Amino acid sequence: MWHEPECRNLSRLLIGTALYPSPDIMRQAIEASRADVLTVSLRRQNPADGGGEQFWDYIKDLGKRILPNTAGCKSVKEAVTTAQMARELFDTNWIKLEVIGDDYNLQPDPIGLLEATEELIRQDFEVFPYTTDDLVLCTRLAEAGCRTVMPWASPIGSGQGLLNPFNLTMIRARLPEVSLIVDAGIGRPSDAVRALEMGYDGVLINSAVALAQDPVAMARAFAGAVESGRLAYEAGVMPKRDFASPSTPTLGTPFWHGANS
Amino acid sequence: MIELTLNGEAGQLAKPMRLDEFLADRGFHGRGFAVALDGDFVPRSRYADVTLRGGESLEVLSPMQGG
């Protein structure tokens, strides 16, 4: 995503709009996060209750880019149809593609995900696939035409952080040209720092902020985390050593009496 | 009477009805929703071309919070 000129300056934090204690806290948290991209969804709603228009007006007023999702879809057909509906409703060809293969841990169905991705790219969508941290699947998604791939850190809403850093590191190393966003499982700002330090281009969070005791303060913490992690990646982290190496110069050490004294 | 399903709930119509008229009748006004008919997306520009004749399943979705 950040490879495209118009997206170069977008925040590396993408944030969801669900689970906040109130709409006003959601708005404050989004502003504090400094995110430029918000995820939203589509659901059945009763027109007598406003039919989602109030929420949509609220989101539109924030002036952010919208990344609709296909949350809850379990088949290729459902996901493709939901994406088409989202394109009309939100007036964007961006879609966070979810094809869920397991109800218990909301793990993506890799086969359905790839199939739906190929179909949606044929229909000129910009597909942001939510995927497991499987290197080969991520590679196939990139080959299908995804410019951004979003492997999970751990199951959605679990807050367990980066359960398999090796897999994430390998995906980063093997797909240097693809924008990679860690989506799902981030629980604390240090998880975000770590993902960015590893060279991930961004993180997508929701529960980590919305379910914090103070969502607005936590949003601010995440804003700092992605900035810090990205700076660290660009700065280049020092290599690990097995033994201590003094940082204070040894020359002129006080009270030194020589090796044999 | 003809039967159809709207957002998972069974309903009835006295006679076949155009989709745009049906939606207005059920309170869906403005642009804050999108429609699928029997699992296929129906673009807004085609609402007036589609007639509900019974047995259809409609999904009418609106913006919602999401992660």
Short mmCIF file of C-alpha atoms in Angstrom, two decimals:
data_model
loop_
_atom_site.label_atom_id
_atom_site.label_comp_id
_atom_site.label_asym_id
_atom_site.label_seq_id
_atom_site.Cartn_x
_atom_site.Cartn_y
_atom_site.Cartn_z
CA MET A 1 0.00 0.00 0.00
CA TRP A 2 2.76 2.46 0.96
CA HIS A 3 4.48 1.74 -2.35
CA GLU A 4 1.84 3.80 -4.13
CA PRO A 5 2.66 7.52 -4.26
CA GLU A 6 -0.72 8.64 -2.94
CA CYS A 7 -0.38 6.31 0.07
CA ARG A 8 3.23 7.04 0.95
CA ASN A 9 2.41 9.27 3.91
CA LEU A 10 -0.43 7.24 5.38
CA SER A 11 -0.07 6.22 9.01
CA ARG A 12 1.22 2.72 9.55
CA LEU A 13 -1.58 2.15 12.00
CA LEU A 14 -4.93 1.05 10.60
CA ILE A 15 -7.77 0.91 13.08
CA GLY A 16 -11.16 -0.76 13.39
CA THR A 17 -14.40 0.91 14.38
CA ALA A 18 -15.98 -1.86 16.48
CA LEU A 19 -16.32 -2.63 20.19
CA TYR A 20 -15.80 0.87 21.61
CA PRO A 21 -17.75 1.80 24.73
CA SER A 22 -19.49 4.65 22.85
CA PRO A 23 -19.41 6.41 19.46
CA ASP A 24 -17.78 9.43 21.05
CA ILE A 25 -14.97 7.35 22.57
CA MET A 26 -14.53 5.69 19.17
CA ARG A 27 -14.10 9.09 17.54
CA GLN A 28 -11.66 10.28 20.18
CA ALA A 29 -9.68 7.04 19.95
CA ILE A 30 -9.48 7.23 16.16
CA GLU A 31 -8.23 10.79 16.36
CA ALA A 32 -5.69 9.89 19.05
CA SER A 33 -4.45 6.94 16.97
CA ARG A 34 -3.62 9.27 14.06
CA ALA A 35 -4.75 6.43 11.75
CA ASP A 36 -5.68 7.35 8.20
CA VAL A 37 -7.48 4.12 7.33
CA LEU A 38 -10.55 2.78 9.16
CA THR A 39 -12.13 -0.64 8.79
CA VAL A 40 -15.90 -0.95 8.64
CA SER A 41 -18.38 -3.70 7.87
CA LEU A 42 -21.85 -4.38 6.45
CA ARG A 43 -24.70 -5.97 8.30
CA ARG A 44 -28.42 -6.54 8.15
CA GLN A 45 -30.13 -3.65 9.87
CA ASN A 46 -33.63 -2.48 10.46
CA PRO A 47 -34.36 0.76 8.58
CA ALA A 48 -36.64 1.79 11.44
CA ASP A 49 -33.54 1.95 13.65
CA GLY A 50 -31.69 4.21 11.27
CA GLY A 51 -30.23 1.37 9.21
CA GLY A 52 -26.61 2.21 9.95
CA GLU A 53 -26.83 5.71 8.50
CA GLN A 54 -26.02 7.36 11.80
CA PHE A 55 -22.83 5.33 12.13
CA TRP A 56 -21.88 5.97 8.51
CA ASP A 57 -22.44 9.72 8.85
CA TYR A 58 -20.24 9.68 11.92
CA ILE A 59 -17.47 7.85 10.08
CA LYS A 60 -17.71 10.03 6.98
CA ASP A 61 -17.27 13.13 9.11
CA LEU A 62 -13.88 11.83 10.26
CA GLY A 63 -12.61 12.18 6.68
CA LYS A 64 -10.55 8.96 6.70
CA ARG A 65 -9.99 6.34 4.05
CA ILE A 66 -12.38 3.43 4.39
CA LEU A 67 -11.40 -0.23 4.23
CA PRO A 68 -14.59 -2.30 4.30
CA ASN A 69 -14.33 -5.93 5.39
CA THR A 70 -16.14 -9.13 4.51
CA ALA A 71 -16.22 -10.30 8.13
CA GLY A 72 -18.30 -13.37 8.74
CA CYS A 73 -18.18 -14.66 5.17
CA LYS A 74 -17.46 -18.36 4.95
CA SER A 75 -17.65 -19.01 1.23
CA VAL A 76 -16.12 -17.48 -1.87
CA LYS A 77 -19.56 -16.53 -3.13
CA GLU A 78 -20.53 -14.75 0.09
CA ALA A 79 -17.25 -12.88 0.20
CA VAL A 80 -17.40 -11.77 -3.44
CA THR A 81 -21.01 -10.59 -3.14
CA THR A 82 -20.26 -8.75 0.11
CA ALA A 83 -17.27 -7.06 -1.52
CA GLN A 84 -19.43 -5.92 -4.43
CA MET A 85 -22.01 -4.52 -1.99
CA ALA A 86 -19.26 -2.77 -0.03
CA ARG A 87 -17.86 -1.19 -3.19
CA GLU A 88 -21.18 0.41 -3.97
CA LEU A 89 -22.02 1.35 -0.39
CA PHE A 90 -18.66 2.83 0.60
CA ASP A 91 -17.61 4.00 -2.86
CA THR A 92 -14.19 2.33 -2.74
CA ASN A 93 -12.59 -0.62 -4.49
CA TRP A 94 -10.56 -1.44 -1.37
CA ILE A 95 -11.68 -4.60 0.41
CA LYS A 96 -10.33 -6.34 3.48
CA LEU A 97 -11.07 -9.86 2.37
CA GLU A 98 -12.02 -12.35 5.05
CA VAL A 99 -13.08 -15.89 4.19
CA ILE A 100 -13.39 -17.70 7.48
CA GLY A 101 -12.62 -21.40 7.60
CA ASP A 102 -13.08 -22.11 11.30
CA ASP A 103 -15.68 -20.65 13.64
CA TYR A 104 -13.68 -21.29 16.79
CA ASN A 105 -10.53 -19.36 16.04
CA LEU A 106 -11.75 -17.38 13.01
CA GLN A 107 -8.90 -18.78 10.97
CA PRO A 108 -9.03 -17.90 7.28
CA ASP A 109 -9.89 -20.62 4.78
CA PRO A 110 -6.74 -20.50 2.63
CA ILE A 111 -8.29 -22.13 -0.43
CA GLY A 112 -11.42 -19.98 -0.41
CA LEU A 113 -9.36 -16.89 0.31
CA LEU A 114 -7.14 -17.37 -2.72
CA GLU A 115 -10.10 -18.16 -4.96
CA ALA A 116 -12.05 -15.09 -3.81
CA THR A 117 -8.93 -12.94 -4.19
CA GLU A 118 -8.45 -14.01 -7.79
CA GLU A 119 -12.09 -13.29 -8.60
CA LEU A 120 -12.11 -9.88 -6.93
CA ILE A 121 -8.88 -8.82 -8.62
CA ARG A 122 -10.49 -9.76 -11.94
CA GLN A 123 -13.25 -7.35 -10.95
CA ASP A 124 -10.74 -4.53 -10.29
CA PHE A 125 -10.79 -4.63 -6.50
CA GLU A 126 -7.75 -3.69 -4.45
CA VAL A 127 -7.73 -6.75 -2.23
CA PHE A 128 -6.26 -6.68 1.28
CA PRO A 129 -6.44 -10.36 2.24
CA TYR A 130 -6.61 -11.35 5.91
CA THR A 131 -4.55 -14.52 5.94
CA THR A 132 -2.71 -16.92 8.18
CA ASP A 133 1.06 -16.53 8.48
CA ASP A 134 1.69 -19.22 5.87
CA LEU A 135 4.52 -18.17 3.59
CA VAL A 136 3.31 -20.05 0.54
CA LEU A 137 -0.24 -18.76 0.85
CA CYS A 138 1.03 -15.20 1.25
CA THR A 139 3.18 -15.72 -1.83
CA ARG A 140 0.22 -17.02 -3.83
CA LEU A 141 -1.88 -14.03 -2.77
CA ALA A 142 0.87 -11.68 -3.92
CA GLU A 143 1.19 -13.56 -7.21
CA ALA A 144 -2.57 -13.24 -7.68
CA GLY A 145 -2.08 -9.47 -7.66
CA CYS A 146 -2.39 -8.34 -4.05
CA ARG A 147 -0.13 -5.38 -3.41
CA THR A 148 -0.85 -5.70 0.29
CA VAL A 149 -1.03 -8.94 2.26
CA MET A 150 -2.20 -9.10 5.88
CA PRO A 151 -1.02 -12.13 7.86
CA TRP A 152 -2.35 -12.61 11.38
CA ALA A 153 -0.21 -12.42 14.49
CA SER A 154 -2.68 -14.62 16.37
CA PRO A 155 -6.46 -15.17 16.21
CA ILE A 156 -8.75 -12.14 15.89
CA GLY A 157 -9.51 -10.47 19.19
CA SER A 158 -7.24 -12.79 21.18
CA GLY A 159 -4.65 -10.14 22.03
CA GLN A 160 -2.01 -12.84 22.12
CA GLY A 161 0.49 -10.88 20.09
CA LEU A 162 3.03 -12.36 17.67
CA LEU A 163 2.73 -16.09 18.26
CA ASN A 164 5.04 -17.09 15.44
CA PRO A 165 7.64 -14.42 14.76
CA PHE A 166 9.66 -16.86 12.67
CA ASN A 167 6.85 -17.21 10.14
CA LEU A 168 6.32 -13.45 10.02
CA THR A 169 10.04 -12.85 9.55
CA MET A 170 10.17 -15.36 6.72
CA ILE A 171 7.20 -13.75 4.92
CA ARG A 172 8.88 -10.35 5.21
CA ALA A 173 12.14 -11.71 3.84
CA ARG A 174 10.55 -13.55 0.93
CA LEU A 175 8.09 -10.83 -0.15
CA PRO A 176 10.17 -7.65 -0.04
CA GLU A 177 8.05 -5.84 -2.64
CA VAL A 178 4.69 -6.46 -1.00
CA SER A 179 3.18 -4.18 1.64
CA LEU A 180 2.72 -6.37 4.69
CA ILE A 181 0.31 -5.51 7.48
CA VAL A 182 -0.04 -7.58 10.62
CA ASP A 183 -3.78 -7.96 11.01
CA ALA A 184 -5.36 -9.60 14.04
CA GLY A 185 -4.00 -10.66 17.39
CA ILE A 186 -2.09 -7.53 18.34
CA GLY A 187 -2.74 -7.00 22.06
CA ARG A 188 -0.33 -4.35 23.25
CA PRO A 189 1.76 -1.58 21.77
CA SER A 190 4.96 -3.61 22.14
CA ASP A 191 3.48 -6.16 19.69
CA ALA A 192 3.09 -3.35 17.18
CA VAL A 193 6.61 -2.07 17.80
CA ARG A 194 7.95 -5.56 17.23
CA ALA A 195 6.03 -6.03 13.97
CA LEU A 196 7.30 -2.71 12.63
CA GLU A 197 10.85 -3.43 13.78
CA MET A 198 10.66 -6.66 11.78
CA GLY A 199 9.99 -4.63 8.67
CA TYR A 200 6.23 -4.95 8.55
CA ASP A 201 4.74 -1.93 6.84
CA GLY A 202 1.84 -1.54 9.23
CA VAL A 203 -0.50 -3.08 11.77
CA LEU A 204 -4.28 -3.25 11.82
CA ILE A 205 -5.81 -3.18 15.28
CA ASN A 206 -9.22 -2.91 16.85
CA SER A 207 -9.77 -4.87 20.07
CA ALA A 208 -6.40 -3.79 21.48
CA VAL A 209 -7.63 -0.20 21.57
CA ALA A 210 -11.39 -0.61 21.91
CA LEU A 211 -11.17 -3.05 24.83
CA ALA A 212 -8.46 -1.17 26.74
CA GLN A 213 -9.54 0.41 30.02
CA ASP A 214 -8.90 3.78 28.41
CA PRO A 215 -9.24 3.37 24.64
CA VAL A 216 -8.22 6.95 23.87
CA ALA A 217 -4.98 6.69 25.83
CA MET A 218 -4.26 3.29 24.32
CA ALA A 219 -4.81 4.68 20.82
CA ARG A 220 -2.19 7.30 21.60
CA ALA A 221 0.15 4.55 22.82
CA PHE A 222 -0.26 2.66 19.55
CA ALA A 223 0.36 5.80 17.52
CA GLY A 224 3.71 6.13 19.27
CA ALA A 225 4.40 2.41 18.91
CA VAL A 226 4.14 2.28 15.13
CA GLU A 227 6.22 5.40 14.80
CA SER A 228 8.87 4.00 17.10
CA GLY A 229 8.90 0.58 15.44
CA ARG A 230 9.21 2.03 11.96
CA LEU A 231 12.00 4.38 12.99
CA ALA A 232 13.84 1.45 14.59
CA TYR A 233 13.50 -0.61 11.42
CA GLU A 234 14.83 2.22 9.28
CA ALA A 235 17.63 2.90 11.77
CA GLY A 236 18.73 -0.75 11.77
CA VAL A 237 18.78 -2.70 15.00
CA MET A 238 22.22 -3.74 16.30
CA PRO A 239 23.13 -7.39 16.01
CA LYS A 240 22.75 -9.59 19.09
CA ARG A 241 25.90 -10.85 20.78
CA ASP A 242 26.33 -13.84 23.02
CA PHE A 243 28.57 -12.04 25.53
CA ALA A 244 28.78 -8.68 27.22
CA SER A 245 30.72 -5.92 25.55
CA PRO A 246 31.38 -2.80 27.63
CA SER A 247 29.79 0.33 26.34
CA THR A 248 31.87 2.64 28.55
CA PRO A 249 35.43 3.02 27.24
CA THR A 250 37.90 0.88 29.22
CA LEU A 251 40.78 3.28 28.57
CA GLY A 252 41.35 5.35 31.70
CA THR A 253 39.28 3.13 33.98
CA PRO A 254 39.73 4.47 37.57
CA PHE A 255 41.30 2.36 40.35
CA TRP A 256 42.82 0.07 37.72
CA HIS A 257 45.99 -1.53 38.93
CA GLY A 258 46.96 -3.74 36.02
CA ALA A 259 46.32 -7.37 35.25
CA ASN A 260 48.53 -8.87 38.03
CA SER A 261 47.80 -6.60 40.95
CA MET B 1 -49.80 -14.16 -1.88
CA ILE B 2 -46.21 -14.76 -2.77
CA GLU B 3 -43.45 -15.43 -0.31
CA LEU B 4 -39.94 -14.12 -0.04
CA THR B 5 -37.19 -13.78 2.53
CA LEU B 6 -35.77 -10.43 3.62
CA ASN B 7 -32.60 -10.53 5.71
CA GLY B 8 -33.37 -14.06 6.81
CA GLU B 9 -36.99 -13.41 7.78
CA ALA B 10 -39.88 -14.87 5.84
CA GLY B 11 -42.37 -12.37 4.46
CA GLN B 12 -45.24 -12.11 2.02
CA LEU B 13 -46.28 -9.91 -0.88
CA ALA B 14 -49.77 -9.57 -2.28
CA LYS B 15 -48.46 -9.59 -5.85
CA PRO B 16 -45.20 -9.34 -7.79
CA MET B 17 -43.42 -6.08 -7.07
CA ARG B 18 -40.47 -4.15 -8.48
CA LEU B 19 -37.39 -4.21 -6.27
CA ASP B 20 -37.18 -0.40 -5.98
CA GLU B 21 -40.82 -0.23 -4.89
CA PHE B 22 -40.37 -3.09 -2.45
CA LEU B 23 -37.36 -1.45 -0.83
CA ALA B 24 -39.17 1.87 -0.43
CA ASP B 25 -42.17 0.03 0.96
CA ARG B 26 -39.97 -1.61 3.59
CA GLY B 27 -38.42 1.69 4.65
CA PHE B 28 -35.14 1.55 2.77
CA HIS B 29 -34.59 5.09 1.54
CA GLY B 30 -31.49 7.03 0.59
CA ARG B 31 -28.16 5.46 -0.31
CA GLY B 32 -27.22 3.81 2.97
CA PHE B 33 -27.74 0.22 1.91
CA ALA B 34 -26.75 -2.33 -0.74
CA VAL B 35 -28.72 -5.29 -2.02
CA ALA B 36 -28.10 -8.92 -2.92
CA LEU B 37 -30.77 -11.10 -4.50
CA ASP B 38 -30.41 -14.86 -4.12
CA GLY B 39 -26.75 -14.35 -3.29
CA ASP B 40 -25.94 -12.07 -6.21
CA PHE B 41 -25.22 -8.35 -5.86
CA VAL B 42 -27.80 -6.07 -7.49
CA PRO B 43 -26.38 -2.65 -8.42
CA ARG B 44 -28.51 0.30 -7.38
CA SER B 45 -28.97 1.26 -11.04
CA ARG B 46 -30.83 -2.00 -11.64
CA TYR B 47 -33.40 -1.92 -8.83
CA ALA B 48 -36.12 -0.75 -11.17
CA ASP B 49 -35.36 -3.57 -13.63
CA VAL B 50 -35.85 -6.38 -11.12
CA THR B 51 -39.27 -7.76 -10.28
CA LEU B 52 -39.82 -9.92 -7.21
CA ARG B 53 -42.08 -12.80 -8.18
CA GLY B 54 -41.86 -14.94 -5.08
CA GLY B 55 -39.36 -17.38 -3.65
CA GLU B 56 -36.50 -14.88 -3.65
CA SER B 57 -34.09 -14.29 -0.82
CA LEU B 58 -33.01 -10.69 -0.35
CA GLU B 59 -30.14 -9.33 1.68
CA VAL B 60 -30.16 -5.58 2.36
CA LEU B 61 -26.99 -4.54 4.16
CA SER B 62 -25.97 -1.25 5.74
CA PRO B 63 -22.76 0.19 7.18
CA MET B 64 -21.77 -1.22 10.53
CA GLN B 65 -18.81 -1.04 12.88
CA GLY B 66 -16.11 -3.50 11.91
CA GLY B 67 -12.55 -4.53 12.60
#
